mmCIF file of C-alpha atoms in Angstrom:
data_model
loop_
_atom_site.group_PDB
_atom_site.id
_atom_site.type_symbol
_atom_site.label_atom_id
_atom_site.label_comp_id
_atom_site.label_asym_id
_atom_site.label_seq_id
_atom_site.Cartn_x
_atom_site.Cartn_y
_atom_site.Cartn_z
ATOM 1 C CA MET A 993 -15.526 68.601 -19.111
ATOM 2 C CA THR A 994 -14.653 65.100 -20.216
ATOM 3 C CA ASN A 995 -12.788 63.954 -17.157
ATOM 4 C CA LYS A 996 -14.362 60.788 -15.744
ATOM 5 C CA GLY A 997 -13.806 61.865 -12.132
ATOM 6 C CA GLN A 998 -15.629 65.131 -12.727
ATOM 7 C CA ILE A 999 -18.651 63.482 -14.305
ATOM 8 C CA LEU A 1000 -18.892 60.931 -11.518
ATOM 9 C CA ARG A 1001 -18.722 63.780 -8.975
ATOM 10 C CA LEU A 1002 -21.494 65.547 -10.867
ATOM 11 C CA LEU A 1003 -23.614 62.401 -10.667
ATOM 12 C CA ASN A 1004 -22.859 62.113 -6.956
ATOM 13 C CA TYR A 1005 -23.908 65.733 -6.402
ATOM 14 C CA LYS A 1006 -27.128 65.024 -8.230
ATOM 15 C CA ASN A 1007 -27.847 61.895 -6.182
ATOM 16 C CA LEU A 1008 -27.193 63.684 -2.911
ATOM 17 C CA LEU A 1009 -29.197 66.793 -3.841
ATOM 18 C CA LYS A 1010 -32.201 64.743 -4.943
ATOM 19 C CA HIS A 1011 -32.038 62.955 -1.607
ATOM 20 C CA LEU A 1012 -31.874 66.285 0.279
ATOM 21 C CA GLN A 1013 -34.865 67.547 -1.730
ATOM 22 C CA THR A 1014 -36.941 64.622 -0.516
ATOM 23 C CA LEU A 1015 -36.045 65.717 3.019
ATOM 24 C CA GLY A 1016 -37.388 69.230 2.299
ATOM 25 C CA PHE A 1017 -34.074 71.059 1.724
ATOM 26 C CA LYS A 1018 -34.202 74.124 -0.567
ATOM 27 C CA LYS A 1019 -30.601 75.280 -0.221
ATOM 28 C CA VAL A 1020 -27.301 73.536 0.341
ATOM 29 C CA PHE A 1021 -23.812 74.666 1.343
ATOM 30 C CA SER A 1022 -20.616 73.425 -0.244
ATOM 31 C CA ASP A 1023 -19.484 72.219 3.180
ATOM 32 C CA ASN A 1024 -22.545 69.950 3.498
ATOM 33 C CA ILE A 1025 -21.745 68.410 0.137
ATOM 34 C CA SER A 1026 -18.036 68.022 0.779
ATOM 35 C CA ASP A 1027 -18.580 66.393 4.186
ATOM 36 C CA THR A 1028 -21.057 63.899 2.790
ATOM 37 C CA LEU A 1029 -19.059 63.008 -0.321
ATOM 38 C CA GLU A 1030 -15.668 63.127 1.421
ATOM 39 C CA ILE A 1031 -14.123 65.671 -0.949
ATOM 40 C CA SER A 1032 -12.889 69.195 -0.223
ATOM 41 C CA SER A 1033 -15.432 72.012 -0.214
ATOM 42 C CA SER A 1034 -13.138 74.046 -2.457
ATOM 43 C CA LEU A 1035 -13.404 71.291 -5.080
ATOM 44 C CA VAL A 1036 -17.195 71.441 -4.832
ATOM 45 C CA ARG A 1037 -17.128 75.232 -5.309
ATOM 46 C CA LYS A 1038 -14.696 74.864 -8.209
ATOM 47 C CA ASP A 1039 -16.929 72.282 -9.915
ATOM 48 C CA PHE A 1040 -19.994 74.504 -9.416
ATOM 49 C CA GLY A 1041 -18.065 77.462 -10.825
ATOM 50 C CA ASN A 1042 -17.093 75.402 -13.875
ATOM 51 C CA PHE A 1043 -20.723 74.387 -14.406
ATOM 52 C CA GLY A 1044 -21.818 78.035 -14.182
ATOM 53 C CA ILE A 1045 -23.733 77.432 -10.939
ATOM 54 C CA THR A 1046 -23.908 80.613 -8.890
ATOM 55 C CA GLY A 1047 -24.173 80.895 -5.123
ATOM 56 C CA ASN A 1048 -21.712 81.520 -2.381
ATOM 57 C CA ARG A 1049 -20.204 80.139 0.751
ATOM 58 C CA LYS A 1050 -22.429 82.226 3.016
ATOM 59 C CA GLY A 1051 -25.800 82.046 1.302
ATOM 60 C CA GLY A 1052 -25.577 78.558 -0.089
ATOM 61 C CA TYR A 1053 -26.799 77.229 -3.424
ATOM 62 C CA GLU A 1054 -30.395 76.723 -4.602
ATOM 63 C CA ILE A 1055 -30.845 72.966 -5.012
ATOM 64 C CA ASP A 1056 -33.395 73.328 -7.847
ATOM 65 C CA SER A 1057 -31.018 75.491 -9.790
ATOM 66 C CA ILE A 1058 -28.046 73.138 -9.353
ATOM 67 C CA LEU A 1059 -30.112 70.137 -10.443
ATOM 68 C CA GLY A 1060 -31.315 72.000 -13.544
ATOM 69 C CA LYS A 1061 -27.753 72.893 -14.520
ATOM 70 C CA ILE A 1062 -26.535 69.350 -13.939
ATOM 71 C CA ASP A 1063 -29.268 67.939 -16.173
ATOM 72 C CA ASP A 1064 -28.361 70.525 -18.840
ATOM 73 C CA ILE A 1065 -24.716 69.488 -18.671
ATOM 74 C CA LEU A 1066 -25.606 65.811 -18.840
ATOM 75 C CA GLY A 1067 -27.903 66.407 -21.807
ATOM 76 C CA LYS A 1068 -30.871 64.834 -20.065
ATOM 77 C CA ASP A 1069 -33.433 66.245 -22.458
ATOM 78 C CA GLU A 1070 -33.662 63.118 -24.556
ATOM 79 C CA ILE A 1071 -34.004 59.440 -23.733
ATOM 80 C CA GLN A 1072 -30.748 57.528 -24.216
ATOM 81 C CA LYS A 1073 -31.321 54.229 -25.973
ATOM 82 C CA VAL A 1074 -28.960 51.445 -24.939
ATOM 83 C CA VAL A 1075 -28.645 47.803 -26.053
ATOM 84 C CA VAL A 1076 -27.309 44.818 -24.122
ATOM 85 C CA ILE A 1077 -24.968 42.422 -25.942
ATOM 86 C CA GLY A 1078 -25.026 38.967 -24.315
ATOM 87 C CA VAL A 1079 -28.175 38.015 -22.433
ATOM 88 C CA GLY A 1080 -26.819 35.584 -19.835
ATOM 89 C CA ARG A 1081 -27.806 36.042 -16.183
ATOM 90 C CA ILE A 1082 -26.074 39.379 -15.703
ATOM 91 C CA GLY A 1083 -27.107 40.712 -19.106
ATOM 92 C CA GLU A 1084 -30.716 39.728 -18.460
ATOM 93 C CA ALA A 1085 -30.671 41.328 -14.995
ATOM 94 C CA LEU A 1086 -29.350 44.577 -16.474
ATOM 95 C CA MET A 1087 -31.925 44.490 -19.301
ATOM 96 C CA LYS A 1088 -34.679 44.468 -16.708
ATOM 97 C CA TYR A 1089 -33.034 46.793 -14.178
ATOM 98 C CA GLN A 1090 -35.585 49.382 -13.003
ATOM 99 C CA GLY A 1091 -33.005 51.998 -12.035
ATOM 100 C CA PHE A 1092 -32.111 53.059 -15.575
ATOM 101 C CA MET A 1093 -35.426 54.530 -16.718
ATOM 102 C CA LYS A 1094 -35.618 57.212 -14.054
ATOM 103 C CA GLU A 1095 -32.266 58.507 -15.322
ATOM 104 C CA GLY A 1096 -33.570 58.691 -18.874
ATOM 105 C CA ILE A 1097 -31.858 55.489 -20.000
ATOM 106 C CA GLN A 1098 -33.931 52.962 -21.912
ATOM 107 C CA ILE A 1099 -32.727 49.471 -22.710
ATOM 108 C CA VAL A 1100 -34.296 48.948 -26.130
ATOM 109 C CA ALA A 1101 -33.029 45.467 -27.020
ATOM 110 C CA GLY A 1102 -30.785 42.590 -26.031
ATOM 111 C CA PHE A 1103 -28.755 40.410 -28.373
ATOM 112 C CA ASP A 1104 -27.542 36.847 -28.012
ATOM 113 C CA ILE A 1105 -26.309 34.002 -30.162
ATOM 114 C CA ASP A 1106 -28.169 31.293 -28.215
ATOM 115 C CA PRO A 1107 -31.522 30.543 -29.934
ATOM 116 C CA SER A 1108 -33.114 29.621 -26.574
ATOM 117 C CA ARG A 1109 -32.616 33.198 -25.380
ATOM 118 C CA ILE A 1110 -34.102 34.902 -28.458
ATOM 119 C CA ASN A 1111 -37.488 36.485 -27.739
ATOM 120 C CA THR A 1112 -38.528 38.946 -30.412
ATOM 121 C CA GLU A 1113 -41.805 39.639 -28.572
ATOM 122 C CA GLY A 1114 -40.095 40.450 -25.262
ATOM 123 C CA ASN A 1115 -40.120 43.883 -23.686
ATOM 124 C CA PRO A 1116 -37.385 44.687 -24.444
ATOM 125 C CA PRO A 1117 -36.924 42.064 -27.186
ATOM 126 C CA VAL A 1118 -33.934 39.721 -27.358
ATOM 127 C CA LEU A 1119 -32.708 39.435 -30.955
ATOM 128 C CA HIS A 1120 -30.075 37.287 -32.634
ATOM 129 C CA ASN A 1121 -26.528 38.674 -32.797
ATOM 130 C CA ASP A 1122 -26.694 38.801 -36.585
ATOM 131 C CA LYS A 1123 -29.149 41.691 -36.226
ATOM 132 C CA ILE A 1124 -26.759 43.864 -34.137
ATOM 133 C CA ALA A 1125 -25.260 45.961 -36.931
ATOM 134 C CA ASP A 1126 -28.576 46.766 -38.630
ATOM 135 C CA PHE A 1127 -30.321 47.513 -35.342
ATOM 136 C CA ILE A 1128 -27.598 49.898 -34.166
ATOM 137 C CA LYS A 1129 -27.633 51.774 -37.456
ATOM 138 C CA GLU A 1130 -31.414 51.928 -37.878
ATOM 139 C CA ASN A 1131 -32.026 53.042 -34.295
ATOM 140 C CA ASP A 1132 -29.014 55.348 -33.995
ATOM 141 C CA ILE A 1133 -27.750 53.496 -30.901
ATOM 142 C CA LYS A 1134 -24.612 55.072 -29.460
ATOM 143 C CA ILE A 1135 -24.101 52.998 -26.321
ATOM 144 C CA CYS A 1136 -24.170 49.322 -25.403
ATOM 145 C CA ILE A 1137 -23.614 47.172 -22.342
ATOM 146 C CA MET A 1138 -21.411 44.145 -23.093
ATOM 147 C CA THR A 1139 -22.084 41.076 -20.938
ATOM 148 C CA VAL A 1140 -20.800 38.295 -23.173
ATOM 149 C CA PRO A 1141 -18.566 35.387 -22.066
ATOM 150 C CA GLN A 1142 -14.881 36.280 -21.779
ATOM 151 C CA MET A 1143 -13.865 34.067 -24.706
ATOM 152 C CA VAL A 1144 -15.944 36.027 -27.222
ATOM 153 C CA ALA A 1145 -15.294 39.485 -25.752
ATOM 154 C CA LYS A 1146 -12.581 40.492 -28.238
ATOM 155 C CA HIS A 1147 -14.624 39.297 -31.189
ATOM 156 C CA THR A 1148 -17.667 41.215 -29.899
ATOM 157 C CA VAL A 1149 -15.682 44.443 -29.503
ATOM 158 C CA ASP A 1150 -14.457 44.096 -33.094
ATOM 159 C CA LEU A 1151 -17.989 43.499 -34.318
ATOM 160 C CA LEU A 1152 -19.344 46.478 -32.342
ATOM 161 C CA SER A 1153 -16.510 48.708 -33.441
ATOM 162 C CA ALA A 1154 -17.428 48.053 -37.084
ATOM 163 C CA THR A 1155 -21.013 49.224 -36.463
ATOM 164 C CA GLY A 1156 -19.813 52.720 -35.558
ATOM 165 C CA ILE A 1157 -21.195 52.574 -31.999
ATOM 166 C CA GLY A 1158 -19.657 55.209 -29.694
ATOM 167 C CA GLY A 1159 -19.418 53.560 -26.286
ATOM 168 C CA ILE A 1160 -19.270 50.144 -24.597
ATOM 169 C CA LEU A 1161 -19.766 49.490 -20.894
ATOM 170 C CA ASN A 1162 -17.735 46.287 -20.654
ATOM 171 C CA PHE A 1163 -18.562 43.766 -17.896
ATOM 172 C CA THR A 1164 -16.260 41.018 -19.177
ATOM 173 C CA PRO A 1165 -12.988 40.409 -17.289
ATOM 174 C CA ILE A 1166 -10.963 41.494 -20.340
ATOM 175 C CA LYS A 1167 -9.818 45.090 -20.029
ATOM 176 C CA PHE A 1168 -10.227 46.942 -23.336
ATOM 177 C CA GLN A 1169 -8.755 50.277 -24.268
ATOM 178 C CA SER A 1170 -10.719 53.146 -25.761
ATOM 179 C CA THR A 1171 -9.863 54.466 -29.203
ATOM 180 C CA ALA A 1172 -10.586 57.883 -30.737
ATOM 181 C CA GLU A 1173 -13.863 56.530 -32.137
ATOM 182 C CA LEU A 1174 -14.954 54.100 -29.432
ATOM 183 C CA THR A 1175 -14.973 54.729 -25.671
ATOM 184 C CA ILE A 1176 -14.830 51.532 -23.603
ATOM 185 C CA ASN A 1177 -15.350 51.709 -19.836
ATOM 186 C CA ASN A 1178 -14.543 48.522 -17.956
ATOM 187 C CA ILE A 1179 -16.319 47.233 -14.841
ATOM 188 C CA ASN A 1180 -14.603 44.170 -13.420
ATOM 189 C CA ILE A 1181 -16.789 42.838 -10.619
ATOM 190 C CA VAL A 1182 -14.338 40.066 -9.707
ATOM 191 C CA HIS A 1183 -11.548 42.623 -9.299
ATOM 192 C CA GLU A 1184 -13.744 44.845 -7.150
ATOM 193 C CA LEU A 1185 -14.482 41.887 -4.903
ATOM 194 C CA GLU A 1186 -10.836 40.735 -4.787
ATOM 195 C CA ASN A 1187 -9.789 44.251 -3.883
ATOM 196 C CA LEU A 1188 -12.316 44.396 -1.043
ATOM 197 C CA ILE A 1189 -11.214 40.985 0.242
ATOM 198 C CA TYR A 1190 -7.604 42.123 0.267
ATOM 199 C CA VAL A 1191 -8.361 45.327 2.176
ATOM 200 C CA VAL A 1192 -10.542 43.558 4.742
ATOM 201 C CA ASN A 1193 -8.030 40.763 5.303
ATOM 202 C CA LYS A 1194 -5.239 43.303 5.847
ATOM 203 C CA GLN A 1195 -7.428 45.091 8.377
ATOM 204 C CA LYS A 1196 -8.244 41.871 10.232
ATOM 205 C CA ASP A 1197 -4.524 40.994 10.315
ATOM 206 C CA LYS A 1198 -3.785 44.292 12.035
ATOM 207 C CA GLU A 1199 -6.356 43.713 14.794
ATOM 208 C CA MET B 425 -0.193 48.273 0.450
ATOM 209 C CA THR B 426 -3.821 49.204 1.030
ATOM 210 C CA ASN B 427 -4.246 51.720 -1.755
ATOM 211 C CA LYS B 428 -7.145 50.725 -3.989
ATOM 212 C CA GLY B 429 -5.376 51.816 -7.174
ATOM 213 C CA GLN B 430 -2.391 49.616 -6.351
ATOM 214 C CA ILE B 431 -4.497 46.524 -5.734
ATOM 215 C CA LEU B 432 -6.475 47.028 -8.915
ATOM 216 C CA ARG B 433 -3.187 47.376 -10.832
ATOM 217 C CA LEU B 434 -1.987 44.164 -9.237
ATOM 218 C CA LEU B 435 -5.150 42.411 -10.398
ATOM 219 C CA ASN B 436 -4.681 43.857 -13.875
ATOM 220 C CA TYR B 437 -1.089 42.569 -13.973
ATOM 221 C CA LYS B 438 -2.343 39.155 -12.978
ATOM 222 C CA ASN B 439 -5.066 39.128 -15.635
ATOM 223 C CA LEU B 440 -2.643 40.178 -18.336
ATOM 224 C CA LEU B 441 0.093 37.755 -17.297
ATOM 225 C CA LYS B 442 -2.309 34.822 -17.195
ATOM 226 C CA HIS B 443 -3.412 35.747 -20.691
ATOM 227 C CA LEU B 444 0.213 35.929 -21.885
ATOM 228 C CA GLN B 445 0.878 32.519 -20.304
ATOM 229 C CA THR B 446 -1.900 30.988 -22.409
ATOM 230 C CA LEU B 447 -0.084 32.410 -25.449
ATOM 231 C CA GLY B 448 3.121 30.623 -24.393
ATOM 232 C CA PHE B 449 5.022 33.572 -22.885
ATOM 233 C CA LYS B 450 7.581 32.754 -20.162
ATOM 234 C CA LYS B 451 9.006 36.216 -19.577
ATOM 235 C CA VAL B 452 7.634 39.702 -19.786
ATOM 236 C CA PHE B 453 9.141 43.193 -19.860
ATOM 237 C CA SER B 454 7.827 46.160 -17.926
ATOM 238 C CA ASP B 455 7.385 48.012 -21.211
ATOM 239 C CA ASN B 456 5.033 45.304 -22.523
ATOM 240 C CA ILE B 457 2.922 45.613 -19.393
ATOM 241 C CA SER B 458 2.884 49.386 -19.355
ATOM 242 C CA ASP B 459 1.916 49.649 -23.029
ATOM 243 C CA THR B 460 -0.944 47.203 -22.623
ATOM 244 C CA LEU B 461 -2.297 48.681 -19.384
ATOM 245 C CA GLU B 462 -1.632 52.307 -20.373
ATOM 246 C CA ILE B 463 0.509 53.137 -17.339
ATOM 247 C CA SER B 464 4.163 54.137 -17.174
ATOM 248 C CA SER B 465 6.772 51.374 -17.183
ATOM 249 C CA SER B 466 8.486 53.032 -14.216
ATOM 250 C CA LEU B 467 5.263 52.555 -12.230
ATOM 251 C CA VAL B 468 5.219 48.863 -13.183
ATOM 252 C CA ARG B 469 8.838 48.464 -12.037
ATOM 253 C CA LYS B 470 8.080 50.376 -8.841
ATOM 254 C CA ASP B 471 5.091 48.132 -8.075
ATOM 255 C CA PHE B 472 7.166 45.011 -8.766
ATOM 256 C CA GLY B 473 9.903 46.371 -6.506
ATOM 257 C CA ASN B 474 7.361 46.949 -3.739
ATOM 258 C CA PHE B 475 6.067 43.398 -4.094
ATOM 259 C CA GLY B 476 9.595 42.012 -3.916
ATOM 260 C CA ILE B 477 9.519 40.800 -7.521
ATOM 261 C CA THR B 478 13.003 40.684 -8.977
ATOM 262 C CA GLY B 479 13.972 41.095 -12.597
ATOM 263 C CA ASN B 480 15.292 43.904 -14.691
ATOM 264 C CA ARG B 481 14.623 46.077 -17.638
ATOM 265 C CA LYS B 482 16.950 44.128 -19.898
ATOM 266 C CA GLY B 483 16.244 40.530 -18.943
ATOM 267 C CA GLY B 484 12.565 40.841 -18.126
ATOM 268 C CA TYR B 485 10.563 39.157 -15.390
ATOM 269 C CA GLU B 486 9.603 35.481 -15.051
ATOM 270 C CA ILE B 487 5.810 35.340 -15.417
ATOM 271 C CA ASP B 488 5.476 32.295 -13.117
ATOM 272 C CA SER B 489 7.357 34.068 -10.387
ATOM 273 C CA ILE B 490 5.329 37.275 -10.638
ATOM 274 C CA LEU B 491 2.050 35.355 -10.521
ATOM 275 C CA GLY B 492 3.195 33.443 -7.434
ATOM 276 C CA LYS B 493 4.133 36.667 -5.636
ATOM 277 C CA ILE B 494 0.842 38.300 -6.576
ATOM 278 C CA ASP B 495 -1.133 35.366 -5.201
ATOM 279 C CA ASP B 496 0.936 35.535 -2.000
ATOM 280 C CA ILE B 497 0.173 39.230 -1.642
ATOM 281 C CA LEU B 498 -3.518 38.692 -2.295
ATOM 282 C CA GLY B 499 -3.637 35.856 0.250
ATOM 283 C CA LYS B 500 -4.982 33.399 -2.296
ATOM 284 C CA ASP B 501 -4.176 30.334 -0.221
ATOM 285 C CA GLU B 502 -7.671 29.987 1.201
ATOM 286 C CA ILE B 503 -11.151 30.151 -0.316
ATOM 287 C CA GLN B 504 -12.914 33.423 0.446
ATOM 288 C CA LYS B 505 -16.521 32.856 1.443
ATOM 289 C CA VAL B 506 -18.911 35.601 0.395
ATOM 290 C CA VAL B 507 -22.679 36.042 0.883
ATOM 291 C CA VAL B 508 -25.159 37.977 -1.251
ATOM 292 C CA ILE B 509 -27.730 40.163 0.522
ATOM 293 C CA GLY B 510 -30.801 40.723 -1.673
ATOM 294 C CA VAL B 511 -31.551 38.056 -4.261
ATOM 295 C CA GLY B 512 -33.348 40.081 -6.936
ATOM 296 C CA ARG B 513 -32.262 39.749 -10.573
ATOM 297 C CA ILE B 514 -28.794 41.219 -10.098
ATOM 298 C CA GLY B 515 -28.214 39.449 -6.783
ATOM 299 C CA GLU B 516 -29.244 36.133 -8.287
ATOM 300 C CA ALA B 517 -27.010 36.664 -11.328
ATOM 301 C CA LEU B 518 -24.036 37.382 -9.056
ATOM 302 C CA MET B 519 -24.819 34.359 -6.843
ATOM 303 C CA LYS B 520 -24.487 32.138 -9.891
ATOM 304 C CA TYR B 521 -21.636 33.983 -11.583
ATOM 305 C CA GLN B 522 -19.017 31.486 -12.744
ATOM 306 C CA GLY B 523 -16.118 33.932 -12.727
ATOM 307 C CA PHE B 524 -15.697 34.070 -8.937
ATOM 308 C CA MET B 525 -14.667 30.478 -8.228
ATOM 309 C CA LYS B 526 -11.533 30.523 -10.358
ATOM 310 C CA GLU B 527 -10.319 33.458 -8.246
ATOM 311 C CA GLY B 528 -10.900 31.525 -5.040
ATOM 312 C CA ILE B 529 -14.165 33.283 -4.199
ATOM 313 C CA GLN B 530 -17.123 31.127 -3.214
ATOM 314 C CA ILE B 531 -20.639 32.497 -2.833
ATOM 315 C CA VAL B 532 -21.891 30.383 0.070
ATOM 316 C CA ALA B 533 -25.409 31.792 0.557
ATOM 317 C CA GLY B 534 -27.896 34.432 -0.477
ATOM 318 C CA PHE B 535 -30.385 36.196 1.783
ATOM 319 C CA ASP B 536 -33.744 37.786 1.038
ATOM 320 C CA ILE B 537 -36.879 38.875 2.838
ATOM 321 C CA ASP B 538 -39.251 37.665 0.112
ATOM 322 C CA PRO B 539 -40.507 34.118 0.983
ATOM 323 C CA SER B 540 -40.848 33.257 -2.723
ATOM 324 C CA ARG B 541 -37.087 33.644 -3.143
ATOM 325 C CA ILE B 542 -36.092 31.476 -0.163
ATOM 326 C CA ASN B 543 -34.595 28.150 -1.236
ATOM 327 C CA THR B 544 -32.760 26.410 1.582
ATOM 328 C CA GLU B 545 -31.908 23.447 -0.704
ATOM 329 C CA GLY B 546 -30.374 25.652 -3.428
ATOM 330 C CA ASN B 547 -26.729 25.600 -4.333
ATOM 331 C CA PRO B 548 -25.927 28.053 -2.906
ATOM 332 C CA PRO B 549 -28.994 28.261 -0.652
ATOM 333 C CA VAL B 550 -31.153 31.378 -0.317
ATOM 334 C CA LEU B 551 -32.066 31.964 3.340
ATOM 335 C CA HIS B 552 -34.339 34.453 5.078
ATOM 336 C CA ASN B 553 -32.822 37.767 6.171
ATOM 337 C CA ASP B 554 -33.432 36.925 9.820
ATOM 338 C CA LYS B 555 -30.665 34.311 9.502
ATOM 339 C CA ILE B 556 -28.004 36.814 8.343
ATOM 340 C CA ALA B 557 -26.400 37.602 11.706
ATOM 341 C CA ASP B 558 -26.128 33.977 12.847
ATOM 342 C CA PHE B 559 -24.862 32.781 9.476
ATOM 343 C CA ILE B 560 -22.145 35.443 9.287
ATOM 344 C CA LYS B 561 -20.929 34.639 12.797
ATOM 345 C CA GLU B 562 -21.096 30.857 12.492
ATOM 346 C CA ASN B 563 -19.340 30.789 9.113
ATOM 347 C CA ASP B 564 -16.856 33.581 9.819
ATOM 348 C CA ILE B 565 -17.992 35.545 6.746
ATOM 349 C CA LYS B 566 -15.986 38.721 6.251
ATOM 350 C CA ILE B 567 -17.391 39.974 2.952
ATOM 351 C CA CYS B 568 -20.808 40.406 1.403
ATOM 352 C CA ILE B 569 -22.293 41.696 -1.830
ATOM 353 C CA MET B 570 -25.281 44.001 -1.229
ATOM 354 C CA THR B 571 -27.898 44.015 -3.988
ATOM 355 C CA VAL B 572 -31.002 45.127 -2.076
ATOM 356 C CA PRO B 573 -33.503 47.786 -3.239
ATOM 357 C CA GLN B 574 -32.365 51.359 -2.649
ATOM 358 C CA MET B 575 -35.046 52.052 -0.024
ATOM 359 C CA VAL B 576 -33.727 49.374 2.350
ATOM 360 C CA ALA B 577 -30.018 49.956 1.682
ATOM 361 C CA LYS B 578 -29.353 52.081 4.772
ATOM 362 C CA HIS B 579 -31.209 49.646 7.022
ATOM 363 C CA THR B 580 -29.263 46.729 5.529
ATOM 364 C CA VAL B 581 -25.908 48.435 6.110
ATOM 365 C CA ASP B 582 -26.870 49.046 9.763
ATOM 366 C CA LEU B 583 -27.890 45.410 10.137
ATOM 367 C CA LEU B 584 -24.671 44.163 8.510
ATOM 368 C CA SER B 585 -22.531 46.529 10.517
ATOM 369 C CA ALA B 586 -23.934 45.052 13.735
ATOM 370 C CA THR B 587 -22.878 41.530 12.647
ATOM 371 C CA GLY B 588 -19.208 42.548 12.609
ATOM 372 C CA ILE B 589 -18.735 41.841 8.901
ATOM 373 C CA GLY B 590 -15.631 43.524 7.458
ATOM 374 C CA GLY B 591 -16.575 44.532 3.919
ATOM 375 C CA ILE B 592 -19.566 45.283 1.719
ATOM 376 C CA LEU B 593 -19.526 45.525 -2.070
ATOM 377 C CA ASN B 594 -22.498 47.851 -2.493
ATOM 378 C CA PHE B 595 -24.474 47.761 -5.756
ATOM 379 C CA THR B 596 -27.302 50.048 -4.578
ATOM 380 C CA PRO B 597 -27.329 53.642 -5.866
ATOM 381 C CA ILE B 598 -26.766 54.979 -2.332
ATOM 382 C CA LYS B 599 -23.105 55.831 -1.762
ATOM 383 C CA PHE B 600 -21.962 54.653 1.675
ATOM 384 C CA GLN B 601 -18.791 55.633 3.462
ATOM 385 C CA SER B 602 -16.375 53.169 5.021
ATOM 386 C CA THR B 603 -15.706 53.257 8.739
ATOM 387 C CA ALA B 604 -12.710 51.969 10.676
ATOM 388 C CA GLU B 605 -14.478 48.616 11.153
ATOM 389 C CA LEU B 606 -16.397 48.269 7.902
ATOM 390 C CA THR B 607 -15.051 48.870 4.388
ATOM 391 C CA ILE B 608 -17.774 49.677 1.857
ATOM 392 C CA ASN B 609 -16.898 49.837 -1.844
ATOM 393 C CA ASN B 610 -19.609 51.257 -4.070
ATOM 394 C CA ILE B 611 -20.374 50.188 -7.656
ATOM 395 C CA ASN B 612 -23.009 52.412 -9.235
ATOM 396 C CA ILE B 613 -23.885 50.893 -12.598
ATOM 397 C CA VAL B 614 -26.293 53.709 -13.497
ATOM 398 C CA HIS B 615 -23.550 56.281 -12.893
ATOM 399 C CA GLU B 616 -21.095 54.315 -14.993
ATOM 400 C CA LEU B 617 -23.595 54.260 -17.835
ATOM 401 C CA GLU B 618 -24.489 57.955 -17.445
ATOM 402 C CA ASN B 619 -20.812 58.822 -17.480
ATOM 403 C CA LEU B 620 -20.263 56.836 -20.687
ATOM 404 C CA ILE B 621 -23.297 58.463 -22.327
ATOM 405 C CA TYR B 622 -21.967 61.902 -21.438
ATOM 406 C CA VAL B 623 -18.510 61.213 -22.878
ATOM 407 C CA VAL B 624 -19.866 59.687 -26.091
ATOM 408 C CA ASN B 625 -22.368 62.510 -26.650
ATOM 409 C CA LYS B 626 -19.627 65.120 -26.192
ATOM 410 C CA GLN B 627 -17.501 63.257 -28.712
ATOM 411 C CA LYS B 628 -20.352 63.071 -31.255
ATOM 412 C CA ASP B 629 -21.015 66.826 -30.770
ATOM 413 C CA LYS B 630 -17.421 67.568 -31.688
ATOM 414 C CA GLU B 631 -17.585 65.607 -34.944
#
């Protein structure tokens, strides 16, 4: 299962099921999930079948059991160490984001070229860019978040690629393509906002 | 054209073409675009046809002309005013993000409930949450970015919905559904990172 849509569905199932657990639910039906997530219930059952989750349409699925399987699939047994490249406002906000730790993701360092942002005593520390390659190798870092300015994005990808890192979550406006060795997922916040503006304006025009 | 995939492609065309312009390109071929964006060239030609962009496989397309059409389609003739709800680290970073203005998006205010974050003299100002409804109505705001804590996300959506706003770009981990009146697009950064971790770990396992 390496399809991005499938993994995101899996994460959505997990989110929803954890929420239902807090409400006291023990079991869930594929129809409940499909209604809430706006997908077909047959797709939910197919996903669960693929993950080896047993249950049925009539009796429902044990939430505990589904969550256990999902964590197994996601390999949640070890902490995932991630670094942030480019500690401007967005990079800094992500470095300190509280939501990662409860999913087993730890931001272990940030890197920047600006001496005023370096803070080796910080938690996590901010180190100079010239330490990136050694840090990634010594700490076996597989994933980084890239929040550098657009004009140095290409250069940064080249630099990261040479370190042997496996994945980049790219927040710059430049869209990069993955290679066999390096997976790059792109989040373009400006595009997301432009898209929303377009949809809303079209809707207002219709009214 | 209200399909999200189509609009995001349009924005990707624009990004790429602007980049090519800086390199001195005047014309572009659908094959160049499709190779770079990893889509089929027939899809590029189909999109251009839908937008009313003329050109052909042999002679190529005038970049200036495509960019003009795209801006027309996106309604880029007026500044889009956007507010940020929840001025924590990520909200603050987005309020001050430089990349919006060049796309005609202006963040005109932030809102928070925490008195220590209120700054009515700021540029843009940060106002108290109890001003949200009046501000949205008085300034005809159609779009907001929601960066509140997860536990108040549902309450915030209800509050925003009552103001008549048209669109929310939701950065909380709660996935909200759009209604006929209110479009909600969800960006879940933790999920994006978890997805990347999963893909990279699978790849490393194979090696």
